[in-house]
Short mmCIF file of N, CA and C in Angstrom, two decimals:
data_model
loop_
_atom_site.label_atom_id
_atom_site.label_comp_id
_atom_site.label_asym_id
_atom_site.label_seq_id
_atom_site.Cartn_x
_atom_site.Cartn_y
_atom_site.Cartn_z
N UNK C 1 0.73 -7.22 -21.61
CA UNK C 1 0.22 -6.10 -21.22
C UNK C 1 0.45 -6.05 -19.68
N UNK C 2 0.40 -4.70 -19.20
CA UNK C 2 0.53 -4.54 -17.74
C UNK C 2 -0.68 -4.86 -17.03
N UNK C 3 -0.77 -5.65 -16.04
CA UNK C 3 -1.86 -6.01 -15.38
C UNK C 3 -1.58 -5.93 -13.79
N UNK C 4 -2.43 -5.24 -12.99
CA UNK C 4 -2.48 -5.22 -11.69
C UNK C 4 -3.66 -6.05 -11.10
N UNK C 5 -3.28 -7.04 -10.35
CA UNK C 5 -4.51 -7.71 -9.77
C UNK C 5 -4.40 -7.82 -8.18
N UNK C 6 -5.60 -7.28 -7.69
CA UNK C 6 -5.69 -7.28 -6.27
C UNK C 6 -6.41 -8.50 -5.75
N UNK C 7 -6.00 -8.72 -4.39
CA UNK C 7 -6.86 -9.75 -3.81
C UNK C 7 -6.71 -9.52 -2.24
N UNK C 8 -7.46 -10.40 -1.41
CA UNK C 8 -7.30 -10.19 0.09
C UNK C 8 -8.74 -9.25 0.64
N UNK C 9 -9.50 -8.76 -0.15
CA UNK C 9 -10.66 -7.96 0.35
C UNK C 9 -11.59 -8.95 1.17
N UNK C 10 -12.58 -8.37 1.67
CA UNK C 10 -13.60 -9.10 2.33
C UNK C 10 -14.23 -8.52 3.53
N UNK C 11 -15.07 -9.11 4.32
CA UNK C 11 -15.84 -8.51 5.23
C UNK C 11 -15.06 -8.85 6.78
N UNK C 12 -15.05 -7.80 7.49
CA UNK C 12 -14.62 -7.93 8.79
C UNK C 12 -15.52 -6.97 9.82
N UNK C 13 -15.36 -7.48 11.13
CA UNK C 13 -15.76 -6.47 12.09
C UNK C 13 -14.89 -5.42 12.35
N UNK C 14 -15.51 -4.27 12.98
CA UNK C 14 -14.64 -3.21 13.31
C UNK C 14 -13.61 -3.72 14.25
N UNK C 15 -12.45 -3.20 13.96
CA UNK C 15 -11.16 -3.49 14.82
C UNK C 15 -10.48 -4.67 14.29
N UNK C 16 -11.14 -5.25 13.29
CA UNK C 16 -10.62 -6.54 12.57
C UNK C 16 -9.41 -6.20 11.59
N UNK C 17 -8.75 -7.11 10.95
CA UNK C 17 -7.71 -6.95 10.18
C UNK C 17 -7.88 -7.60 8.73
N UNK C 18 -7.37 -7.18 7.78
CA UNK C 18 -7.20 -7.85 6.50
C UNK C 18 -5.82 -7.63 5.96
N UNK C 19 -5.35 -8.40 4.95
CA UNK C 19 -4.08 -8.13 4.23
C UNK C 19 -4.47 -8.10 2.76
N UNK C 20 -4.35 -7.14 2.18
CA UNK C 20 -4.50 -6.95 0.68
C UNK C 20 -3.17 -7.25 -0.17
N UNK C 21 -3.30 -7.79 -1.14
CA UNK C 21 -2.17 -8.25 -2.12
C UNK C 21 -2.39 -7.52 -3.47
N UNK C 22 -1.36 -7.06 -4.13
CA UNK C 22 -1.40 -6.59 -5.53
C UNK C 22 -0.35 -7.25 -6.38
N UNK C 23 -0.60 -8.09 -7.07
CA UNK C 23 0.58 -8.70 -8.05
C UNK C 23 0.61 -8.00 -9.52
N UNK C 24 1.72 -7.57 -9.96
CA UNK C 24 1.81 -6.83 -11.11
C UNK C 24 2.53 -7.74 -11.94
N UNK C 25 2.24 -7.48 -13.16
CA UNK C 25 2.90 -8.18 -14.38
C UNK C 25 2.94 -7.26 -15.69
N UNK C 26 3.91 -7.57 -16.55
CA UNK C 26 4.02 -6.81 -17.72
C UNK C 26 4.78 -5.54 -17.58
N UNK C 27 5.43 -5.32 -16.51
CA UNK C 27 6.05 -3.77 -16.49
C UNK C 27 7.28 -4.00 -17.43
N UNK C 28 7.54 -2.75 -17.85
CA UNK C 28 8.68 -2.70 -18.90
C UNK C 28 9.83 -1.66 -18.22
N UNK C 29 9.40 -1.23 -16.68
CA UNK C 29 10.39 -0.20 -16.34
C UNK C 29 10.49 -0.77 -14.71
N UNK C 30 11.71 -0.58 -13.95
CA UNK C 30 11.86 -0.93 -12.64
C UNK C 30 11.65 0.23 -11.74
N UNK C 31 11.84 1.48 -12.16
CA UNK C 31 11.76 2.51 -11.20
C UNK C 31 10.49 2.80 -11.14
N UNK C 32 9.55 2.36 -10.46
CA UNK C 32 8.27 2.23 -10.25
C UNK C 32 7.64 2.63 -8.64
N UNK C 33 6.89 3.14 -8.52
CA UNK C 33 6.01 3.46 -7.26
C UNK C 33 4.86 2.50 -7.36
N UNK C 34 4.45 1.75 -6.29
CA UNK C 34 3.19 1.14 -6.24
C UNK C 34 2.53 1.60 -5.06
N UNK C 35 1.26 1.72 -5.13
CA UNK C 35 0.37 2.33 -3.93
C UNK C 35 -1.07 1.74 -3.96
N UNK C 36 -1.68 2.07 -2.81
CA UNK C 36 -2.92 1.63 -2.53
C UNK C 36 -4.02 2.95 -2.40
N UNK C 37 -5.05 2.83 -3.09
CA UNK C 37 -6.03 3.96 -3.15
C UNK C 37 -7.30 3.38 -2.52
N UNK C 38 -8.24 4.11 -2.21
CA UNK C 38 -9.53 3.39 -1.71
C UNK C 38 -10.48 4.62 -2.19
N UNK C 39 -11.81 4.04 -2.43
CA UNK C 39 -12.90 4.88 -2.62
C UNK C 39 -14.22 4.32 -2.29
N UNK C 40 -14.89 5.06 -1.48
CA UNK C 40 -16.22 4.68 -1.05
C UNK C 40 -17.35 5.59 -1.90
N UNK C 41 -18.48 4.99 -1.86
CA UNK C 41 -19.60 5.86 -2.59
C UNK C 41 -19.67 7.21 -1.90
N UNK C 42 -19.77 8.27 -2.73
CA UNK C 42 -19.94 9.57 -2.32
C UNK C 42 -18.73 10.11 -1.69
N UNK C 43 -17.63 9.33 -1.82
CA UNK C 43 -16.35 10.09 -1.38
C UNK C 43 -15.20 10.09 -2.48
N UNK C 44 -14.38 10.96 -2.34
CA UNK C 44 -13.29 11.19 -3.27
C UNK C 44 -12.22 9.98 -3.14
N UNK C 45 -11.60 9.78 -4.13
CA UNK C 45 -10.41 8.76 -4.08
C UNK C 45 -9.44 9.19 -3.34
N UNK C 46 -9.05 8.27 -2.49
CA UNK C 46 -7.92 8.59 -1.45
C UNK C 46 -6.65 7.77 -1.54
N UNK C 47 -5.50 8.40 -1.53
CA UNK C 47 -4.34 7.69 -1.55
C UNK C 47 -4.01 7.30 -0.11
N UNK C 48 -3.90 5.90 0.00
CA UNK C 48 -3.79 5.47 1.40
C UNK C 48 -2.31 5.16 1.61
N UNK C 49 -1.54 4.51 0.86
CA UNK C 49 -0.02 4.21 1.08
C UNK C 49 0.72 4.07 -0.35
N UNK C 50 1.76 4.30 -0.35
CA UNK C 50 2.60 3.90 -1.45
C UNK C 50 4.10 3.35 -1.02
N UNK C 51 4.77 2.78 -1.97
CA UNK C 51 6.06 2.19 -1.59
C UNK C 51 6.85 2.21 -2.88
N UNK C 52 8.15 2.48 -2.65
CA UNK C 52 9.02 2.52 -3.92
C UNK C 52 9.76 1.15 -3.94
N UNK C 53 10.53 1.04 -4.93
CA UNK C 53 11.30 -0.32 -5.26
C UNK C 53 12.24 -0.43 -3.99
N UNK C 54 12.96 0.67 -3.54
CA UNK C 54 13.85 0.66 -2.31
C UNK C 54 13.11 0.69 -1.03
N UNK C 55 11.92 0.73 -0.95
CA UNK C 55 11.21 0.50 0.17
C UNK C 55 10.80 1.90 1.02
N UNK C 56 10.84 3.04 0.44
CA UNK C 56 10.38 4.14 0.90
C UNK C 56 9.05 4.19 0.95
N UNK C 57 8.43 4.63 1.99
CA UNK C 57 6.87 4.50 2.22
C UNK C 57 6.28 5.61 2.51
N UNK C 58 5.02 5.81 2.23
CA UNK C 58 4.13 7.03 2.67
C UNK C 58 2.82 6.35 3.07
N UNK C 59 2.27 6.94 3.93
CA UNK C 59 1.05 6.78 4.63
C UNK C 59 0.02 7.86 4.76
N UNK C 60 -1.10 7.92 4.42
CA UNK C 60 -2.12 8.78 4.71
C UNK C 60 -2.21 9.09 6.35
N UNK C 61 -2.46 10.29 6.83
CA UNK C 61 -2.37 10.35 8.08
C UNK C 61 -3.62 9.61 8.94
N UNK C 62 -4.62 9.27 8.21
CA UNK C 62 -5.55 8.57 8.73
C UNK C 62 -5.24 7.14 9.11
N UNK C 63 -4.24 6.59 8.46
CA UNK C 63 -3.96 5.17 8.73
C UNK C 63 -2.73 4.90 9.39
N UNK C 64 -1.75 6.09 9.59
CA UNK C 64 -0.57 5.91 10.21
C UNK C 64 -0.76 5.00 11.51
N UNK C 65 0.01 4.14 11.79
CA UNK C 65 0.00 3.39 12.97
C UNK C 65 -0.76 2.13 12.96
N UNK C 66 -1.80 2.02 11.76
CA UNK C 66 -2.68 0.99 11.65
C UNK C 66 -2.31 0.00 10.56
N UNK C 67 -2.00 0.79 9.35
CA UNK C 67 -1.68 0.13 8.11
C UNK C 67 -0.05 -0.15 7.97
N UNK C 68 0.29 -1.11 7.12
CA UNK C 68 1.54 -1.14 6.69
C UNK C 68 1.79 -1.73 5.45
N UNK C 69 2.44 -1.10 4.68
CA UNK C 69 2.75 -1.49 3.36
C UNK C 69 4.09 -2.14 3.18
N UNK C 70 4.21 -3.30 2.30
CA UNK C 70 5.35 -4.06 2.15
C UNK C 70 5.38 -4.35 0.74
N UNK C 71 6.41 -5.04 0.48
CA UNK C 71 6.48 -5.55 -0.93
C UNK C 71 7.57 -6.89 -1.01
N UNK C 72 7.23 -7.80 -1.99
CA UNK C 72 8.20 -8.85 -2.30
C UNK C 72 8.69 -8.56 -3.84
N UNK C 73 9.86 -7.90 -4.04
CA UNK C 73 10.15 -7.56 -5.35
C UNK C 73 10.31 -8.72 -6.19
N UNK C 74 10.85 -9.95 -5.71
CA UNK C 74 11.04 -10.97 -6.55
C UNK C 74 9.63 -11.61 -7.10
N UNK C 75 8.61 -11.29 -6.44
CA UNK C 75 7.13 -11.72 -6.69
C UNK C 75 6.35 -10.77 -7.45
N UNK C 76 6.94 -9.31 -7.52
CA UNK C 76 6.35 -8.36 -7.99
C UNK C 76 5.08 -7.97 -7.41
N UNK C 77 5.08 -7.88 -6.12
CA UNK C 77 3.69 -7.97 -5.41
C UNK C 77 4.00 -7.15 -4.17
N UNK C 78 3.14 -6.25 -3.84
CA UNK C 78 2.83 -5.38 -2.72
C UNK C 78 1.78 -5.77 -1.80
N UNK C 79 1.95 -5.45 -0.66
CA UNK C 79 0.83 -5.93 0.40
C UNK C 79 0.42 -4.68 1.04
N UNK C 80 -0.74 -4.79 1.56
CA UNK C 80 -1.20 -3.62 2.55
C UNK C 80 -1.90 -4.32 3.79
N UNK C 81 -1.11 -4.45 4.88
CA UNK C 81 -1.69 -5.04 6.12
C UNK C 81 -2.61 -3.97 6.75
N UNK C 82 -3.87 -4.19 7.17
CA UNK C 82 -4.67 -3.21 7.45
C UNK C 82 -5.22 -3.75 9.01
N UNK C 83 -4.90 -2.97 10.05
CA UNK C 83 -5.21 -3.37 11.35
C UNK C 83 -6.30 -2.38 11.94
N UNK C 84 -6.82 -2.88 12.92
CA UNK C 84 -7.80 -2.06 13.60
C UNK C 84 -8.65 -1.26 12.73
N UNK C 85 -9.45 -2.00 11.72
CA UNK C 85 -10.22 -1.31 10.85
C UNK C 85 -11.53 -0.71 11.27
N UNK C 86 -11.80 0.40 10.79
CA UNK C 86 -12.89 1.01 11.08
C UNK C 86 -14.33 1.12 10.10
N UNK C 87 -15.40 1.09 10.43
CA UNK C 87 -16.33 1.09 9.32
C UNK C 87 -16.29 2.10 8.28
N UNK C 88 -15.78 3.44 8.71
CA UNK C 88 -15.75 4.28 7.71
C UNK C 88 -14.64 3.85 6.65
N UNK C 89 -13.71 3.06 6.89
CA UNK C 89 -12.87 2.66 5.90
C UNK C 89 -13.38 1.43 4.94
N UNK C 90 -14.54 1.33 4.92
CA UNK C 90 -15.34 0.36 3.86
C UNK C 90 -15.26 1.19 2.71
N UNK C 91 -14.70 0.36 1.59
CA UNK C 91 -14.47 1.15 0.30
C UNK C 91 -13.92 0.03 -0.62
N UNK C 92 -13.83 0.36 -1.91
CA UNK C 92 -13.12 -0.58 -2.81
C UNK C 92 -11.74 0.05 -2.83
N UNK C 93 -10.82 -0.90 -2.61
CA UNK C 93 -9.16 -0.62 -2.61
C UNK C 93 -8.71 -0.98 -3.78
N UNK C 94 -7.86 0.02 -4.44
CA UNK C 94 -7.24 -0.30 -5.62
C UNK C 94 -5.74 -0.12 -5.40
N UNK C 95 -5.11 -0.96 -6.22
CA UNK C 95 -3.68 -1.02 -6.52
C UNK C 95 -3.39 -0.19 -7.52
N UNK C 96 -2.24 0.68 -7.52
CA UNK C 96 -1.87 1.47 -8.64
C UNK C 96 -0.16 1.53 -9.00
N UNK C 97 0.20 1.65 -10.13
CA UNK C 97 1.45 1.91 -10.11
C UNK C 97 1.86 2.88 -11.33
N UNK C 98 3.09 3.62 -11.11
CA UNK C 98 3.51 4.71 -12.10
C UNK C 98 4.98 4.81 -11.76
N UNK C 99 5.76 5.24 -12.94
CA UNK C 99 7.07 5.49 -12.64
C UNK C 99 7.38 6.50 -11.74
N UNK C 100 8.31 6.57 -10.89
CA UNK C 100 8.49 7.40 -9.71
C UNK C 100 8.69 8.82 -10.29
N UNK C 101 9.30 9.02 -11.35
CA UNK C 101 9.62 10.30 -11.87
C UNK C 101 8.26 11.09 -12.46
N UNK C 102 7.33 10.21 -12.63
CA UNK C 102 6.08 11.01 -13.01
C UNK C 102 5.40 11.61 -12.16
N UNK C 103 5.66 11.26 -10.81
CA UNK C 103 4.87 11.99 -9.57
C UNK C 103 3.43 11.71 -9.36
N UNK C 104 2.87 10.66 -10.25
CA UNK C 104 1.51 10.41 -10.35
C UNK C 104 0.94 9.82 -9.04
N UNK C 105 1.99 8.85 -8.27
CA UNK C 105 1.51 8.44 -7.08
C UNK C 105 1.53 9.46 -5.79
N UNK C 106 1.93 10.69 -6.14
CA UNK C 106 2.08 11.76 -5.10
C UNK C 106 0.57 12.27 -4.67
N UNK C 107 -0.47 12.09 -5.39
CA UNK C 107 -1.66 12.65 -4.94
C UNK C 107 -2.79 11.68 -5.51
N UNK C 108 -3.92 11.92 -5.24
CA UNK C 108 -5.23 11.03 -5.66
C UNK C 108 -6.00 11.84 -6.77
N UNK C 109 -6.56 11.15 -7.98
CA UNK C 109 -7.44 11.91 -8.65
C UNK C 109 -8.79 11.88 -7.84
N UNK C 110 -9.76 12.48 -8.34
CA UNK C 110 -11.05 12.70 -7.78
C UNK C 110 -11.71 11.45 -7.70
N UNK C 111 -11.41 10.72 -8.84
CA UNK C 111 -11.98 9.18 -9.01
C UNK C 111 -10.80 8.23 -9.11
N UNK C 112 -10.97 7.25 -8.46
CA UNK C 112 -10.11 6.21 -8.71
C UNK C 112 -10.16 5.80 -10.11
N UNK C 113 -9.13 5.11 -10.63
CA UNK C 113 -9.16 4.37 -11.84
C UNK C 113 -9.26 5.31 -12.93
N UNK C 114 -9.05 6.67 -12.93
CA UNK C 114 -8.84 7.70 -13.73
C UNK C 114 -7.44 8.15 -13.89
N UNK C 115 -7.15 9.14 -14.84
CA UNK C 115 -5.94 9.55 -15.22
C UNK C 115 -4.87 8.39 -15.53
N UNK C 116 -5.34 7.76 -16.51
CA UNK C 116 -4.74 6.61 -16.96
C UNK C 116 -3.70 6.71 -17.98
N UNK C 117 -3.39 8.05 -18.37
CA UNK C 117 -2.41 8.21 -19.50
C UNK C 117 -1.12 7.45 -19.22
N UNK C 118 -0.65 7.62 -17.92
CA UNK C 118 0.83 7.10 -17.74
C UNK C 118 0.57 6.39 -16.42
N UNK C 119 -0.35 5.75 -16.04
CA UNK C 119 -0.33 4.82 -14.89
C UNK C 119 -1.44 3.68 -14.97
N UNK C 120 -1.28 2.84 -13.97
CA UNK C 120 -1.93 1.47 -14.25
C UNK C 120 -2.76 1.24 -12.98
N UNK C 121 -3.98 0.83 -13.14
CA UNK C 121 -4.95 0.50 -12.00
C UNK C 121 -5.21 -1.01 -11.98
N UNK C 122 -5.40 -1.76 -10.92
CA UNK C 122 -6.06 -2.88 -10.67
C UNK C 122 -7.59 -2.48 -10.82
N UNK C 123 -8.36 -3.67 -10.81
CA UNK C 123 -9.83 -3.48 -10.80
C UNK C 123 -10.49 -3.13 -9.39
N UNK C 124 -9.60 -3.64 -8.46
CA UNK C 124 -10.05 -3.09 -6.90
C UNK C 124 -10.53 -4.39 -6.33
N UNK C 125 -10.64 -4.36 -5.01
CA UNK C 125 -11.04 -5.34 -4.18
C UNK C 125 -12.02 -4.67 -3.09
N UNK C 126 -13.12 -5.15 -2.84
CA UNK C 126 -14.08 -4.73 -1.86
C UNK C 126 -13.63 -5.04 -0.29
N UNK C 127 -13.59 -4.00 0.51
CA UNK C 127 -13.38 -4.25 2.02
C UNK C 127 -14.43 -3.77 2.74
N UNK C 128 -15.16 -4.49 3.42
CA UNK C 128 -16.37 -4.01 4.24
C UNK C 128 -16.16 -4.20 5.67
N UNK C 129 -16.17 -3.09 6.58
CA UNK C 129 -15.99 -3.28 7.86
C UNK C 129 -17.19 -2.86 8.55
N UNK C 130 -17.77 -3.81 9.25
CA UNK C 130 -19.15 -3.70 9.96
C UNK C 130 -18.83 -3.30 11.44
N UNK C 131 -19.95 -2.56 11.92
CA UNK C 131 -19.83 -2.34 13.38
C UNK C 131 -20.44 -2.96 14.08
#
């Protein structure tokens, strides 16, 4: 079965950095977008970044210049390098994937890990940024 497994979360001081990893298995298609979402208690799910197989990227305005998404297609893994982290970015960070043509990674649902009819989610990894 399709599985997405995140790793790399943890606790850092404001201004610090973390690199998240998401390893996917069980895909039956190659034309896929993979991305990172985050959700903190009381907040909506937010699309942070996404990347296509060909390397086309998207970043939320709030993270431009600080976060960088990348991938290793041979390992079926995507990464999110997060620099200059802010306390308000404390959240559970989720990896998600869907076919490019579905458009499902063009937006964020109200709650992460929902709208699962044609997309996949990891279980999430906690990122805590302290002041």
